[in-house]
Each structure stands twice: as C-alpha cells, then as structure tokens.
mmCIF file of C-alpha atoms and ligand atoms in Angstrom:
data_model
loop_
_atom_site.group_PDB
_atom_site.id
_atom_site.type_symbol
_atom_site.label_atom_id
_atom_site.label_comp_id
_atom_site.label_asym_id
_atom_site.label_seq_id
_atom_site.Cartn_x
_atom_site.Cartn_y
_atom_site.Cartn_z
ATOM 1 C CA MET W 1 -37.121 3.487 33.817
ATOM 2 C CA ILE W 2 -34.383 6.125 33.851
ATOM 3 C CA LYS W 3 -31.942 5.614 31.018
ATOM 4 C CA ASN W 4 -28.371 5.249 32.110
ATOM 5 C CA ASN W 5 -25.987 6.114 29.310
ATOM 6 C CA ASP W 6 -23.008 5.695 31.634
ATOM 7 C CA ILE W 7 -22.510 1.999 31.143
ATOM 8 C CA MET W 8 -22.570 2.613 27.390
ATOM 9 C CA THR W 9 -19.794 5.230 27.431
ATOM 10 C CA ASP W 10 -16.269 4.002 26.756
ATOM 11 C CA THR W 11 -12.946 5.412 27.923
ATOM 12 C CA PHE W 12 -12.767 7.623 24.805
ATOM 13 C CA GLY W 13 -16.161 9.196 25.538
ATOM 14 C CA ARG W 14 -17.999 7.329 22.779
ATOM 15 C CA VAL W 15 -21.624 6.633 23.697
ATOM 16 C CA HIS W 16 -22.926 3.340 22.346
ATOM 17 C CA THR W 17 -26.532 3.718 21.227
ATOM 18 C CA TYR W 18 -26.572 1.215 18.365
ATOM 19 C CA LEU W 19 -26.744 -2.565 18.779
ATOM 20 C CA ARG W 20 -26.445 -5.016 15.908
ATOM 21 C CA ILE W 21 -27.872 -8.416 16.737
ATOM 22 C CA SER W 22 -26.935 -11.464 14.703
ATOM 23 C CA LEU W 23 -29.815 -13.946 14.710
ATOM 24 C CA ILE W 24 -28.249 -16.904 12.984
ATOM 25 C CA GLU W 25 -24.893 -18.281 11.794
ATOM 26 C CA ARG W 26 -26.331 -19.950 8.703
ATOM 27 C CA CYS W 27 -27.145 -18.459 5.308
ATOM 28 C CA ASN W 28 -28.885 -19.369 2.063
ATOM 29 C CA LEU W 29 -25.992 -17.783 0.115
ATOM 30 C CA ARG W 30 -22.256 -18.485 0.395
ATOM 31 C CA CYS W 31 -20.492 -15.193 -0.358
ATOM 32 C CA THR W 32 -16.789 -15.840 -0.795
ATOM 33 C CA TYR W 33 -15.711 -12.728 1.157
ATOM 34 C CA CYS W 34 -17.957 -13.601 4.087
ATOM 35 C CA MET W 35 -17.457 -17.299 4.693
ATOM 36 C CA PRO W 36 -14.942 -19.989 3.746
ATOM 37 C CA GLU W 37 -16.033 -22.468 1.079
ATOM 38 C CA GLU W 38 -16.057 -25.322 3.573
ATOM 39 C CA GLY W 39 -18.502 -23.330 5.769
ATOM 40 C CA VAL W 40 -18.019 -22.376 9.418
ATOM 41 C CA ILE W 41 -18.380 -24.597 12.460
ATOM 42 C CA LEU W 42 -21.922 -23.967 13.656
ATOM 43 C CA SER W 43 -22.736 -23.500 17.326
ATOM 44 C CA PRO W 44 -24.954 -26.229 18.778
ATOM 45 C CA ARG W 45 -28.583 -25.111 18.669
ATOM 46 C CA SER W 46 -28.776 -24.934 22.463
ATOM 47 C CA HIS W 47 -25.989 -22.318 22.422
ATOM 48 C CA LEU W 48 -28.002 -19.917 20.268
ATOM 49 C CA MET W 49 -30.187 -17.229 21.781
ATOM 50 C CA THR W 50 -33.895 -18.020 21.823
ATOM 51 C CA TYR W 51 -36.323 -15.256 20.879
ATOM 52 C CA GLU W 52 -37.130 -14.695 24.558
ATOM 53 C CA GLU W 53 -33.424 -14.300 25.333
ATOM 54 C CA ILE W 54 -32.933 -11.938 22.394
ATOM 55 C CA TYR W 55 -35.803 -9.821 23.704
ATOM 56 C CA THR W 56 -34.527 -9.775 27.301
ATOM 57 C CA ILE W 57 -30.993 -8.843 26.241
ATOM 58 C CA ALA W 58 -32.221 -6.226 23.750
ATOM 59 C CA LYS W 59 -34.474 -4.699 26.415
ATOM 60 C CA THR W 60 -31.527 -4.339 28.794
ATOM 61 C CA PHE W 61 -29.589 -2.502 26.101
ATOM 62 C CA VAL W 62 -32.567 -0.251 25.332
ATOM 63 C CA ASP W 63 -33.081 0.473 29.047
ATOM 64 C CA ASN W 64 -29.449 1.578 29.134
ATOM 65 C CA GLY W 65 -29.614 3.946 26.192
ATOM 66 C CA VAL W 66 -29.608 1.960 22.939
ATOM 67 C CA THR W 67 -31.911 3.689 20.444
ATOM 68 C CA LYS W 68 -31.238 1.662 17.324
ATOM 69 C CA ILE W 69 -31.171 -2.103 16.709
ATOM 70 C CA ARG W 70 -30.282 -3.752 13.404
ATOM 71 C CA LEU W 71 -30.867 -7.464 12.894
ATOM 72 C CA THR W 72 -28.328 -9.318 10.832
ATOM 73 C CA GLY W 73 -26.634 -12.700 10.512
ATOM 74 C CA GLY W 74 -25.957 -15.046 8.586
ATOM 75 C CA GLU W 75 -29.234 -14.482 6.866
ATOM 76 C CA PRO W 76 -31.758 -13.254 9.454
ATOM 77 C CA LEU W 77 -34.789 -14.078 7.307
ATOM 78 C CA ILE W 78 -34.084 -17.823 7.282
ATOM 79 C CA ARG W 79 -34.600 -17.995 11.035
ATOM 80 C CA LYS W 80 -38.013 -19.655 11.500
ATOM 81 C CA ASP W 81 -39.087 -17.460 14.409
ATOM 82 C CA ILE W 82 -38.130 -14.166 12.712
ATOM 83 C CA PRO W 83 -41.783 -12.933 12.734
ATOM 84 C CA ILE W 84 -41.918 -13.360 16.541
ATOM 85 C CA ILE W 85 -38.496 -11.725 16.998
ATOM 86 C CA LEU W 86 -39.592 -8.721 14.937
ATOM 87 C CA LYS W 87 -42.859 -8.463 16.829
ATOM 88 C CA LYS W 88 -41.201 -8.600 20.252
ATOM 89 C CA LEU W 89 -38.415 -6.160 19.380
ATOM 90 C CA SER W 90 -40.802 -3.715 17.731
ATOM 91 C CA SER W 91 -42.542 -3.356 21.107
ATOM 92 C CA LEU W 92 -39.347 -1.725 22.451
ATOM 93 C CA SER W 93 -38.755 1.977 22.139
ATOM 94 C CA VAL W 94 -36.104 1.622 19.462
ATOM 95 C CA GLU W 95 -35.560 2.130 15.726
ATOM 96 C CA LEU W 96 -35.589 -1.400 14.327
ATOM 97 C CA SER W 97 -34.027 -2.367 11.000
ATOM 98 C CA ILE W 98 -32.606 -5.378 9.199
ATOM 99 C CA THR W 99 -29.765 -6.343 6.850
ATOM 100 C CA THR W 100 -30.634 -9.158 4.442
ATOM 101 C CA ASN W 101 -29.504 -10.739 1.204
ATOM 102 C CA ALA W 102 -33.138 -10.267 0.049
ATOM 103 C CA VAL W 103 -33.500 -13.767 -1.421
ATOM 104 C CA THR W 104 -36.808 -14.277 0.447
ATOM 105 C CA VAL W 105 -37.812 -10.651 1.102
ATOM 106 C CA ASP W 106 -41.034 -10.907 -0.937
ATOM 107 C CA LYS W 107 -42.476 -13.165 1.772
ATOM 108 C CA PHE W 108 -41.858 -10.563 4.495
ATOM 109 C CA ILE W 109 -43.259 -7.284 3.188
ATOM 110 C CA ASP W 110 -46.379 -7.378 5.384
ATOM 111 C CA ILE W 111 -44.394 -8.494 8.430
ATOM 112 C CA PHE W 112 -41.904 -5.643 7.939
ATOM 113 C CA LYS W 113 -44.747 -3.160 7.672
ATOM 114 C CA ALA W 114 -46.626 -4.565 10.668
ATOM 115 C CA ASN W 115 -43.495 -4.149 12.782
ATOM 116 C CA LYS W 116 -42.695 -0.622 11.578
ATOM 117 C CA LEU W 117 -39.451 -1.445 9.775
ATOM 118 C CA LYS W 118 -38.553 1.437 7.501
ATOM 119 C CA SER W 119 -34.954 0.906 6.489
ATOM 120 C CA ILE W 120 -33.751 -2.321 4.881
ATOM 121 C CA ASN W 121 -30.128 -2.936 3.867
ATOM 122 C CA VAL W 122 -29.613 -5.448 1.067
ATOM 123 C CA SER W 123 -26.377 -7.023 -0.156
ATOM 124 C CA LEU W 124 -25.760 -6.996 -3.891
ATOM 125 C CA ASP W 125 -22.249 -7.047 -5.330
ATOM 126 C CA THR W 126 -22.911 -7.202 -9.056
ATOM 127 C CA LEU W 127 -25.552 -6.593 -11.712
ATOM 128 C CA ASP W 128 -24.334 -9.574 -13.700
ATOM 129 C CA LYS W 129 -26.173 -12.856 -13.141
ATOM 130 C CA GLU W 130 -23.103 -15.039 -13.743
ATOM 131 C CA LYS W 131 -20.892 -12.960 -11.480
ATOM 132 C CA PHE W 132 -23.583 -13.114 -8.791
ATOM 133 C CA LYS W 133 -23.389 -16.886 -9.005
ATOM 134 C CA GLU W 134 -19.614 -16.765 -8.746
ATOM 135 C CA ILE W 135 -19.487 -14.526 -5.668
ATOM 136 C CA THR W 136 -22.469 -15.996 -3.748
ATOM 137 C CA ARG W 137 -22.040 -19.589 -5.004
ATOM 138 C CA ARG W 138 -25.828 -19.544 -5.608
ATOM 139 C CA ASN W 139 -28.035 -18.692 -8.607
ATOM 140 C CA ASP W 140 -30.404 -16.142 -7.053
ATOM 141 C CA PHE W 141 -29.633 -12.862 -8.864
ATOM 142 C CA GLU W 142 -33.137 -12.346 -10.249
ATOM 143 C CA LYS W 143 -34.836 -12.972 -6.927
ATOM 144 C CA VAL W 144 -32.571 -10.479 -5.177
ATOM 145 C CA TYR W 145 -32.816 -7.801 -7.854
ATOM 146 C CA ASN W 146 -36.597 -8.072 -8.099
ATOM 147 C CA ASN W 147 -36.921 -7.979 -4.332
ATOM 148 C CA ILE W 148 -34.906 -4.767 -4.194
ATOM 149 C CA LEU W 149 -37.358 -3.223 -6.674
ATOM 150 C CA LEU W 150 -40.255 -4.591 -4.623
ATOM 151 C CA LEU W 151 -38.922 -3.030 -1.409
ATOM 152 C CA VAL W 152 -38.553 0.332 -3.149
ATOM 153 C CA SER W 153 -42.061 0.160 -4.627
ATOM 154 C CA GLU W 154 -43.446 -0.703 -1.177
ATOM 155 C CA GLY W 155 -41.924 2.486 0.219
ATOM 156 C CA PHE W 156 -38.953 1.123 2.196
ATOM 157 C CA LYS W 157 -35.715 3.074 2.425
ATOM 158 C CA VAL W 158 -33.231 0.719 0.752
ATOM 159 C CA LYS W 159 -29.461 0.756 1.021
ATOM 160 C CA ILE W 160 -27.534 -1.683 -1.160
ATOM 161 C CA ASN W 161 -24.259 -2.983 0.298
ATOM 162 C CA THR W 162 -21.646 -3.778 -2.341
ATOM 163 C CA VAL W 163 -18.324 -5.263 -1.275
ATOM 164 C CA LEU W 164 -15.743 -4.237 -3.872
ATOM 165 C CA ILE W 165 -13.111 -6.762 -4.927
ATOM 166 C CA LYS W 166 -10.395 -5.826 -7.412
ATOM 167 C CA GLY W 167 -10.806 -7.497 -10.786
ATOM 168 C CA PHE W 168 -14.248 -8.812 -9.832
ATOM 169 C CA ASN W 169 -16.657 -5.889 -9.628
ATOM 170 C CA ASP W 170 -14.656 -2.645 -9.732
ATOM 171 C CA ASP W 171 -15.666 -2.389 -13.390
ATOM 172 C CA GLU W 172 -19.301 -2.082 -12.208
ATOM 173 C CA ILE W 173 -18.875 0.899 -9.889
ATOM 174 C CA VAL W 174 -20.240 3.344 -12.447
ATOM 175 C CA ASP W 175 -23.041 0.960 -13.585
ATOM 176 C CA LEU W 176 -24.147 0.617 -9.984
ATOM 177 C CA ILE W 177 -24.167 4.394 -9.565
ATOM 178 C CA GLN W 178 -26.178 4.657 -12.795
ATOM 179 C CA LEU W 179 -28.807 2.476 -11.146
ATOM 180 C CA THR W 180 -29.499 5.397 -8.789
ATOM 181 C CA LYS W 181 -30.563 7.568 -11.725
ATOM 182 C CA GLU W 182 -34.054 6.100 -11.760
ATOM 183 C CA ILE W 183 -34.185 4.056 -8.554
ATOM 184 C CA PRO W 184 -34.152 5.878 -5.186
ATOM 185 C CA VAL W 185 -31.669 3.614 -3.401
ATOM 186 C CA THR W 186 -28.288 4.296 -1.814
ATOM 187 C CA ILE W 187 -25.466 2.127 -3.157
ATOM 188 C CA ARG W 188 -22.849 1.713 -0.441
ATOM 189 C CA PHE W 189 -19.449 0.579 -1.677
ATOM 190 C CA ILE W 190 -17.692 -1.294 1.115
ATOM 191 C CA GLU W 191 -13.947 -1.825 1.287
ATOM 192 C CA PHE W 192 -13.288 -5.562 1.442
ATOM 193 C CA MET W 193 -12.322 -6.396 5.045
ATOM 194 C CA PRO W 194 -10.225 -9.249 6.444
ATOM 195 C CA PHE W 195 -11.898 -11.969 8.553
ATOM 196 C CA ASP W 196 -11.092 -15.552 9.358
ATOM 197 C CA GLY W 197 -11.026 -17.731 6.239
ATOM 198 C CA ASN W 198 -11.826 -15.085 3.590
ATOM 199 C CA LYS W 199 -8.374 -15.026 1.959
ATOM 200 C CA TRP W 200 -8.131 -11.250 2.237
ATOM 201 C CA ASN W 201 -5.151 -9.289 1.121
ATOM 202 C CA MET W 202 -4.672 -5.620 0.483
ATOM 203 C CA GLU W 203 -4.289 -6.134 -3.276
ATOM 204 C CA LYS W 204 -7.859 -7.444 -3.540
ATOM 205 C CA MET W 205 -9.266 -4.301 -1.971
ATOM 206 C CA ILE W 206 -10.645 -1.260 -3.804
ATOM 207 C CA SER W 207 -10.092 1.746 -1.599
ATOM 208 C CA TYR W 208 -12.216 4.829 -1.065
ATOM 209 C CA LYS W 209 -9.699 6.784 -3.131
ATOM 210 C CA GLU W 210 -9.959 4.338 -6.031
ATOM 211 C CA VAL W 211 -13.775 4.468 -5.997
ATOM 212 C CA MET W 212 -13.583 8.247 -6.263
ATOM 213 C CA GLN W 213 -11.182 7.916 -9.212
ATOM 214 C CA TYR W 214 -13.778 5.829 -11.059
ATOM 215 C CA VAL W 215 -16.425 8.419 -10.173
ATOM 216 C CA ASN W 216 -14.314 11.371 -11.264
ATOM 217 C CA ASN W 217 -13.398 9.667 -14.546
ATOM 218 C CA SER W 218 -17.079 9.231 -15.428
ATOM 219 C CA PHE W 219 -18.763 12.312 -14.009
ATOM 220 C CA SER W 220 -17.737 15.958 -13.999
ATOM 221 C CA LYS W 221 -16.981 17.762 -10.713
ATOM 222 C CA LYS W 222 -20.212 19.718 -11.121
ATOM 223 C CA GLN W 223 -22.270 16.529 -11.315
ATOM 224 C CA VAL W 224 -20.937 14.964 -8.107
ATOM 225 C CA GLU W 225 -22.538 16.351 -4.972
ATOM 226 C CA ARG W 226 -21.100 15.623 -1.507
ATOM 227 C CA LEU W 227 -23.998 14.999 0.897
ATOM 228 C CA GLN W 228 -24.068 15.721 4.601
ATOM 229 C CA ASP W 229 -23.220 12.529 6.540
ATOM 230 C CA ALA W 230 -25.486 11.670 9.469
ATOM 231 C CA PRO W 231 -23.861 11.702 12.934
ATOM 232 C CA ASN W 232 -22.144 8.343 13.600
ATOM 233 C CA ASP W 233 -22.476 7.496 9.921
ATOM 234 C CA THR W 234 -19.882 4.963 8.772
ATOM 235 C CA SER W 235 -20.128 6.126 5.169
ATOM 236 C CA ARG W 236 -19.226 9.181 3.138
ATOM 237 C CA ASN W 237 -22.255 10.087 1.096
ATOM 238 C CA TYR W 238 -22.550 11.474 -2.430
ATOM 239 C CA LYS W 239 -25.064 11.784 -5.197
ATOM 240 C CA ILE W 240 -25.064 12.557 -8.889
ATOM 241 C CA LYS W 241 -27.114 15.708 -9.316
ATOM 242 C CA GLY W 242 -30.590 14.965 -10.633
ATOM 243 C CA TYR W 243 -30.410 11.245 -9.806
ATOM 244 C CA LYS W 244 -33.133 9.794 -7.575
ATOM 245 C CA GLY W 245 -30.753 7.815 -5.390
ATOM 246 C CA SER W 246 -27.289 8.338 -3.947
ATOM 247 C CA PHE W 247 -24.077 6.457 -3.290
ATOM 248 C CA ALA W 248 -21.689 6.148 -0.394
ATOM 249 C CA ILE W 249 -18.346 4.641 0.519
ATOM 250 C CA ILE W 250 -17.579 2.699 3.684
ATOM 251 C CA SER W 251 -13.813 2.773 4.143
ATOM 252 C CA SER W 252 -13.290 0.631 7.231
ATOM 253 C CA VAL W 253 -9.817 -0.354 6.046
ATOM 254 C CA THR W 254 -8.176 2.794 4.673
ATOM 255 C CA ASN W 255 -10.069 5.365 6.668
ATOM 256 C CA PRO W 256 -11.959 3.881 9.612
ATOM 257 C CA PHE W 257 -14.756 5.717 11.390
ATOM 258 C CA CYS W 258 -13.685 4.637 14.836
ATOM 259 C CA ASN W 259 -13.754 8.143 16.346
ATOM 260 C CA SER W 260 -17.518 8.355 16.100
ATOM 261 C CA CYS W 261 -18.276 4.655 16.571
ATOM 262 C CA ASN W 262 -21.478 4.044 18.557
ATOM 263 C CA ARG W 263 -21.875 0.319 17.781
ATOM 264 C CA LEU W 264 -21.860 -2.893 19.713
ATOM 265 C CA ARG W 265 -22.476 -6.338 18.264
ATOM 266 C CA LEU W 266 -24.202 -9.353 19.726
ATOM 267 C CA THR W 267 -23.505 -12.690 18.037
ATOM 268 C CA ALA W 268 -26.184 -15.352 17.581
ATOM 269 C CA ASP W 269 -24.631 -17.343 20.431
ATOM 270 C CA GLY W 270 -24.964 -14.393 22.767
ATOM 271 C CA GLN W 271 -21.407 -13.021 22.799
ATOM 272 C CA LEU W 272 -20.922 -9.281 22.909
ATOM 273 C CA LYS W 273 -18.266 -7.878 20.573
ATOM 274 C CA ASN W 274 -17.302 -4.276 21.225
ATOM 275 C CA CYS W 275 -15.881 -3.956 17.683
ATOM 276 C CA LEU W 276 -16.164 -5.832 14.382
ATOM 277 C CA PHE W 277 -12.425 -6.468 14.588
ATOM 278 C CA SER W 278 -12.204 -7.315 18.287
ATOM 279 C CA LEU W 279 -10.454 -10.563 19.100
ATOM 280 C CA THR W 280 -12.205 -10.935 22.439
ATOM 281 C CA GLU W 281 -15.877 -11.437 23.292
ATOM 282 C CA SER W 282 -18.015 -11.151 26.432
ATOM 283 C CA ASP W 283 -20.396 -13.958 27.288
ATOM 284 C CA ILE W 284 -23.757 -12.284 27.837
ATOM 285 C CA LEU W 285 -25.873 -15.385 27.243
ATOM 286 C CA SER W 286 -24.260 -17.585 29.910
ATOM 287 C CA ALA W 287 -24.703 -14.812 32.477
ATOM 288 C CA LEU W 288 -28.354 -14.440 31.521
ATOM 289 C CA ARG W 289 -28.945 -18.191 31.723
ATOM 290 C CA ALA W 290 -27.260 -18.309 35.131
ATOM 291 C CA GLY W 291 -29.722 -15.672 36.332
ATOM 292 C CA ASN W 292 -27.060 -12.962 36.720
ATOM 293 C CA SER W 293 -27.333 -9.318 35.716
ATOM 294 C CA ILE W 294 -25.827 -8.694 32.279
ATOM 295 C CA GLN W 295 -25.251 -4.979 32.918
ATOM 296 C CA PRO W 296 -21.786 -5.386 34.503
ATOM 297 C CA ILE W 297 -20.693 -7.510 31.516
ATOM 298 C CA ILE W 298 -21.902 -4.882 29.069
ATOM 299 C CA GLN W 299 -20.142 -2.163 31.027
ATOM 300 C CA LYS W 300 -16.862 -4.085 31.158
ATOM 301 C CA ALA W 301 -16.980 -4.810 27.412
ATOM 302 C CA VAL W 302 -17.653 -1.165 26.603
ATOM 303 C CA GLN W 303 -14.814 -0.044 28.874
ATOM 304 C CA ALA W 304 -12.436 -2.474 27.168
ATOM 305 C CA LYS W 305 -13.092 -1.090 23.681
ATOM 306 C CA PHE W 306 -9.959 -0.090 21.782
ATOM 307 C CA LYS W 307 -9.675 3.310 20.121
ATOM 308 C CA ILE W 308 -9.239 1.926 16.597
ATOM 309 C CA ARG W 309 -10.396 -1.338 14.898
ATOM 310 C CA GLY W 310 -10.226 -3.625 17.938
ATOM 311 C CA GLY W 311 -6.573 -2.712 18.463
ATOM 312 C CA MET W 312 -5.580 -3.178 14.805
ATOM 313 C CA ASP W 313 -4.638 0.451 14.569
ATOM 314 C CA THR W 314 -2.213 0.157 11.648
ATOM 315 C CA LEU W 315 -2.651 -1.318 8.192
ATOM 316 C CA LYS W 316 0.357 -3.521 8.961
ATOM 317 C CA LYS W 317 -1.548 -5.161 11.841
ATOM 318 C CA LEU W 318 -4.607 -5.507 9.633
ATOM 319 C CA GLU W 319 -2.485 -7.396 7.112
ATOM 320 C CA GLU W 320 -1.411 -9.937 9.742
ATOM 321 C CA PRO W 321 -3.384 -13.165 8.991
ATOM 322 C CA LYS W 322 -2.723 -14.594 12.457
ATOM 323 C CA LEU W 323 -4.793 -11.808 14.008
ATOM 324 C CA HIS W 324 -7.842 -12.531 11.831
ATOM 325 C CA ASN W 325 -7.669 -16.208 12.577
ATOM 326 C CA GLN W 326 -8.464 -15.294 16.162
ATOM 327 C CA ASN W 327 -11.600 -13.456 14.998
ATOM 328 C CA ARG W 328 -14.686 -15.139 13.526
ATOM 329 C CA SER W 329 -15.772 -15.192 9.911
ATOM 330 C CA MET W 330 -18.125 -12.326 9.084
ATOM 331 C CA ILE W 331 -21.045 -14.761 8.757
ATOM 332 C CA ALA W 332 -20.642 -15.660 12.442
ATOM 333 C CA ILE W 333 -20.169 -12.067 13.635
ATOM 334 C CA GLY W 334 -23.036 -10.386 11.848
ATOM 335 C CA GLY W 335 -21.806 -7.615 9.561
HETATM 336 N N1 SAM C 401 -26.946 -11.970 4.998
HETATM 337 C C1 SAM C 401 -27.161 -10.581 5.172
HETATM 338 C C2 SAM C 401 -26.569 -9.785 4.030
HETATM 339 O O1 SAM C 401 -25.764 -10.332 3.278
HETATM 340 O O2 SAM C 401 -26.909 -8.614 3.904
HETATM 341 C C3 SAM C 401 -26.671 -10.029 6.489
HETATM 342 C C4 SAM C 401 -25.341 -10.519 7.009
HETATM 343 S S1 SAM C 401 -23.911 -10.027 6.086
HETATM 344 C C5 SAM C 401 -22.618 -10.731 7.044
HETATM 345 C C6 SAM C 401 -23.839 -8.301 6.455
HETATM 346 C C7 SAM C 401 -22.956 -7.472 5.573
HETATM 347 O O3 SAM C 401 -21.597 -7.828 5.759
HETATM 348 C C8 SAM C 401 -23.232 -7.625 4.099
HETATM 349 O O4 SAM C 401 -23.602 -6.380 3.561
HETATM 350 C C9 SAM C 401 -21.923 -8.079 3.513
HETATM 351 O O5 SAM C 401 -21.699 -7.516 2.263
HETATM 352 C C10 SAM C 401 -20.932 -7.590 4.552
HETATM 353 N N2 SAM C 401 -19.668 -8.331 4.530
HETATM 354 C C11 SAM C 401 -19.489 -9.655 4.689
HETATM 355 N N3 SAM C 401 -18.172 -9.976 4.608
HETATM 356 C C12 SAM C 401 -17.504 -8.812 4.383
HETATM 357 C C13 SAM C 401 -16.123 -8.481 4.188
HETATM 358 N N4 SAM C 401 -15.176 -9.389 4.221
HETATM 359 N N5 SAM C 401 -15.803 -7.189 3.984
HETATM 360 C C14 SAM C 401 -16.764 -6.221 3.939
HETATM 361 N N6 SAM C 401 -18.079 -6.479 4.130
HETATM 362 C C15 SAM C 401 -18.450 -7.754 4.328
HETATM 363 FE FE1 SF4 C 402 -24.810 -14.833 3.596
HETATM 364 FE FE2 SF4 C 402 -24.797 -12.215 3.895
HETATM 365 FE FE3 SF4 C 402 -22.564 -13.621 4.282
HETATM 366 FE FE4 SF4 C 402 -23.483 -13.413 1.839
HETATM 367 S S1 SF4 C 402 -22.771 -11.708 3.133
HETATM 368 S S2 SF4 C 402 -22.824 -15.330 2.838
HETATM 369 S S3 SF4 C 402 -25.646 -13.324 2.151
HETATM 370 S S4 SF4 C 402 -24.370 -13.724 5.504
#
C-alpha cells in the first residue's frame, strides 16, 4: 500500500509519525501526580478497544505513515491480553515500544524479545523505598529497581522517567544522575504537568532551569556534555563525561517542544487526542464499530491540532484549573 503522509500533516506542517496507544485505564500503582486518590471513573469494559480493534486502528495509522508506536496506560502490562497485542502489533512495519512502571517486567522479558521490543521506558521517581511508597501509594520499590537492572542486563535500552516535585524528590536529582555512572540508562527528568485531579500548581514544579542549577552545582562545566537530541525528541539530552548512561530533561511546561511534535494519542476507549493537553477528542472506536472509515476522523483531528499545548499557549492558561478539569487524568490519557 502507498503511504499517504498527507492525512498526518497538520496546518503547521508537522507530520505525525508517532502514535501512543493507551491499553488500559487501570494501574497496579497509584502515583499521586497521575491519578486522584479516589481513582478515576473507569470506562465500561465494552467501551475499551479489544486487541483486534487495537490492531485494526494501529494498522490504519501505519498505512498512513506512522513509523513508531508506544504502548502505555494505566499500566499496559496488567492487561491480560498484552502478549497477543504485542504479537499482533509487532507484525506491522513499525518500531514498537512500551512505557511501564516495571512492577511485573520480569515476567515479560521473553515476550518483549520475541516481539522485537528494544526500548523500554520505566517510571521511577525516587531511590528511597519510603518515598516510593509515598508517591505511588504502593510498596514495590525493590521490584521496580531490580526489574530496571534486569532489563539492562538483558540488553534493552532503558529510559527512566522521573517526575520532579518540589520538596519531594528534587534533592535526588544528583543521586539519580550518579546512577548513570555505572548503569547505562537515561534518566529523564520530567516537569510536573497539570491534569484533572492531580492538584498541580506551578510552585510544585521543578523547571528545566532548576534541574540545570542542581547539575551545575555538583559537576563542573567540563564534566557536563550536551548530547545531540534526536529529531522530534521531547527531551534535552546530557551526560556526565565518562559515565555509562545519560540524563535528559523534558520541559513540557516551561519550554514545550510543540514545534517539532509528531505525536498523536489513542486512549484505551478509542478516542484520538491530538495533544496531551487537548480538551477535545475524536471518537475513532465508534466509527470503527459502525463499519465506517476512520481515516477522515484521523485527518480532521490532525487538522484541528493547536500550535502549542492544545491551545494552552501561555503559562497563565496552564495555571487555570478549570481547563484541566475538562481534560482527563494522565492515567486515562496514557502519558
Ligand atoms: N504506568 C506506566 C508508567 O508509569 O510508566 C505508563 C503510564 S504513565 C501515565 C506514563 C508516564 O506519564 C509516566 O512516565 C509518568 O511518570 C508520566 N506522568 C504521569 N502523570 C504525570 C504528570 N502529572 N506530569 C508529568 N508526567 C506524568
Ligand atoms: Fe500507574 Fe504509571 Fe500513573 Fe503511576 S504513572 S499511577 S504507574 S499509570
């Protein structure tokens, strides 16, 4: 089939080649920045995409130019049919990867290998067992940490996502970077972002600039090496000279990467979001179930994409709680 990038190109000329698919709204952790304590209202099971529907939708995206798919959630590995989903999607001509909290990763090493997964992103916000329990509301630090080491020893490329929250884990920025001395992982510091129910405010956020202050206070200019960012990369990449791993900063709040954005997001209930911050969604799943072509819906959603952060182009708008209440919690979007 001839690939048709046109429906993936928005009015600002950005070509969307990267699809993130959320497989599930549930999770075995309860990270405070991702979901409200009381949980989120779950979609009825019949509203969630089946593995056949995920495959059909993913194939349409790939036929129209998507070259990269990342599976996320909720926690993608707690979905019972994840082995079938991986098998079906790995038959597409696409780079397939996954973002996980790694609690159960040890049970999936062979499945990852069999389906040619190379890059695994893992969330870890602290190296302190008690703080892990505080932020995730679960006691699984050792499992996660050991599974990160397992992934590395099995040859996977591992990126660790760390959401920074002032007064909680900013004191661990340098310790986390020190981890890259002996372990070849990339630690990605993520600016805390506002979503429905996560009690965000600007004061809780550690900005890109502040991370670099911590770095510059602990390492000399000569030690810190700026790495070349990949095209469409959402992070600014660095390493400490001589260390096996690297670190990066994702500054979606203070310095968004919207100009080079190539991402679309599909929620577990089959809604297409053209931006993490978008307040509107396009119902792909209902169209598919009605036997209609989903291409016009994809095209319309891509065309409707705002230039910056789903229309929240100023920090003032981002600070407006009413706007986030119209968005979902991160757990139901798929980060
Ligand atoms: N459960 C998997 C995990 O934790 O890696 C995948 C889903 S999780 C929603 C995906 C990513 O979103 C995680 O790396 C998490 O740290 C990030 N995330 C969740 N809420 C966030 C927030 N408010 N600000 C920034 N990143 C957030
Ligand atoms: Fe679960 Fe991931 Fe959200 Fe934490 S960040 S609650 S692990 S979905």
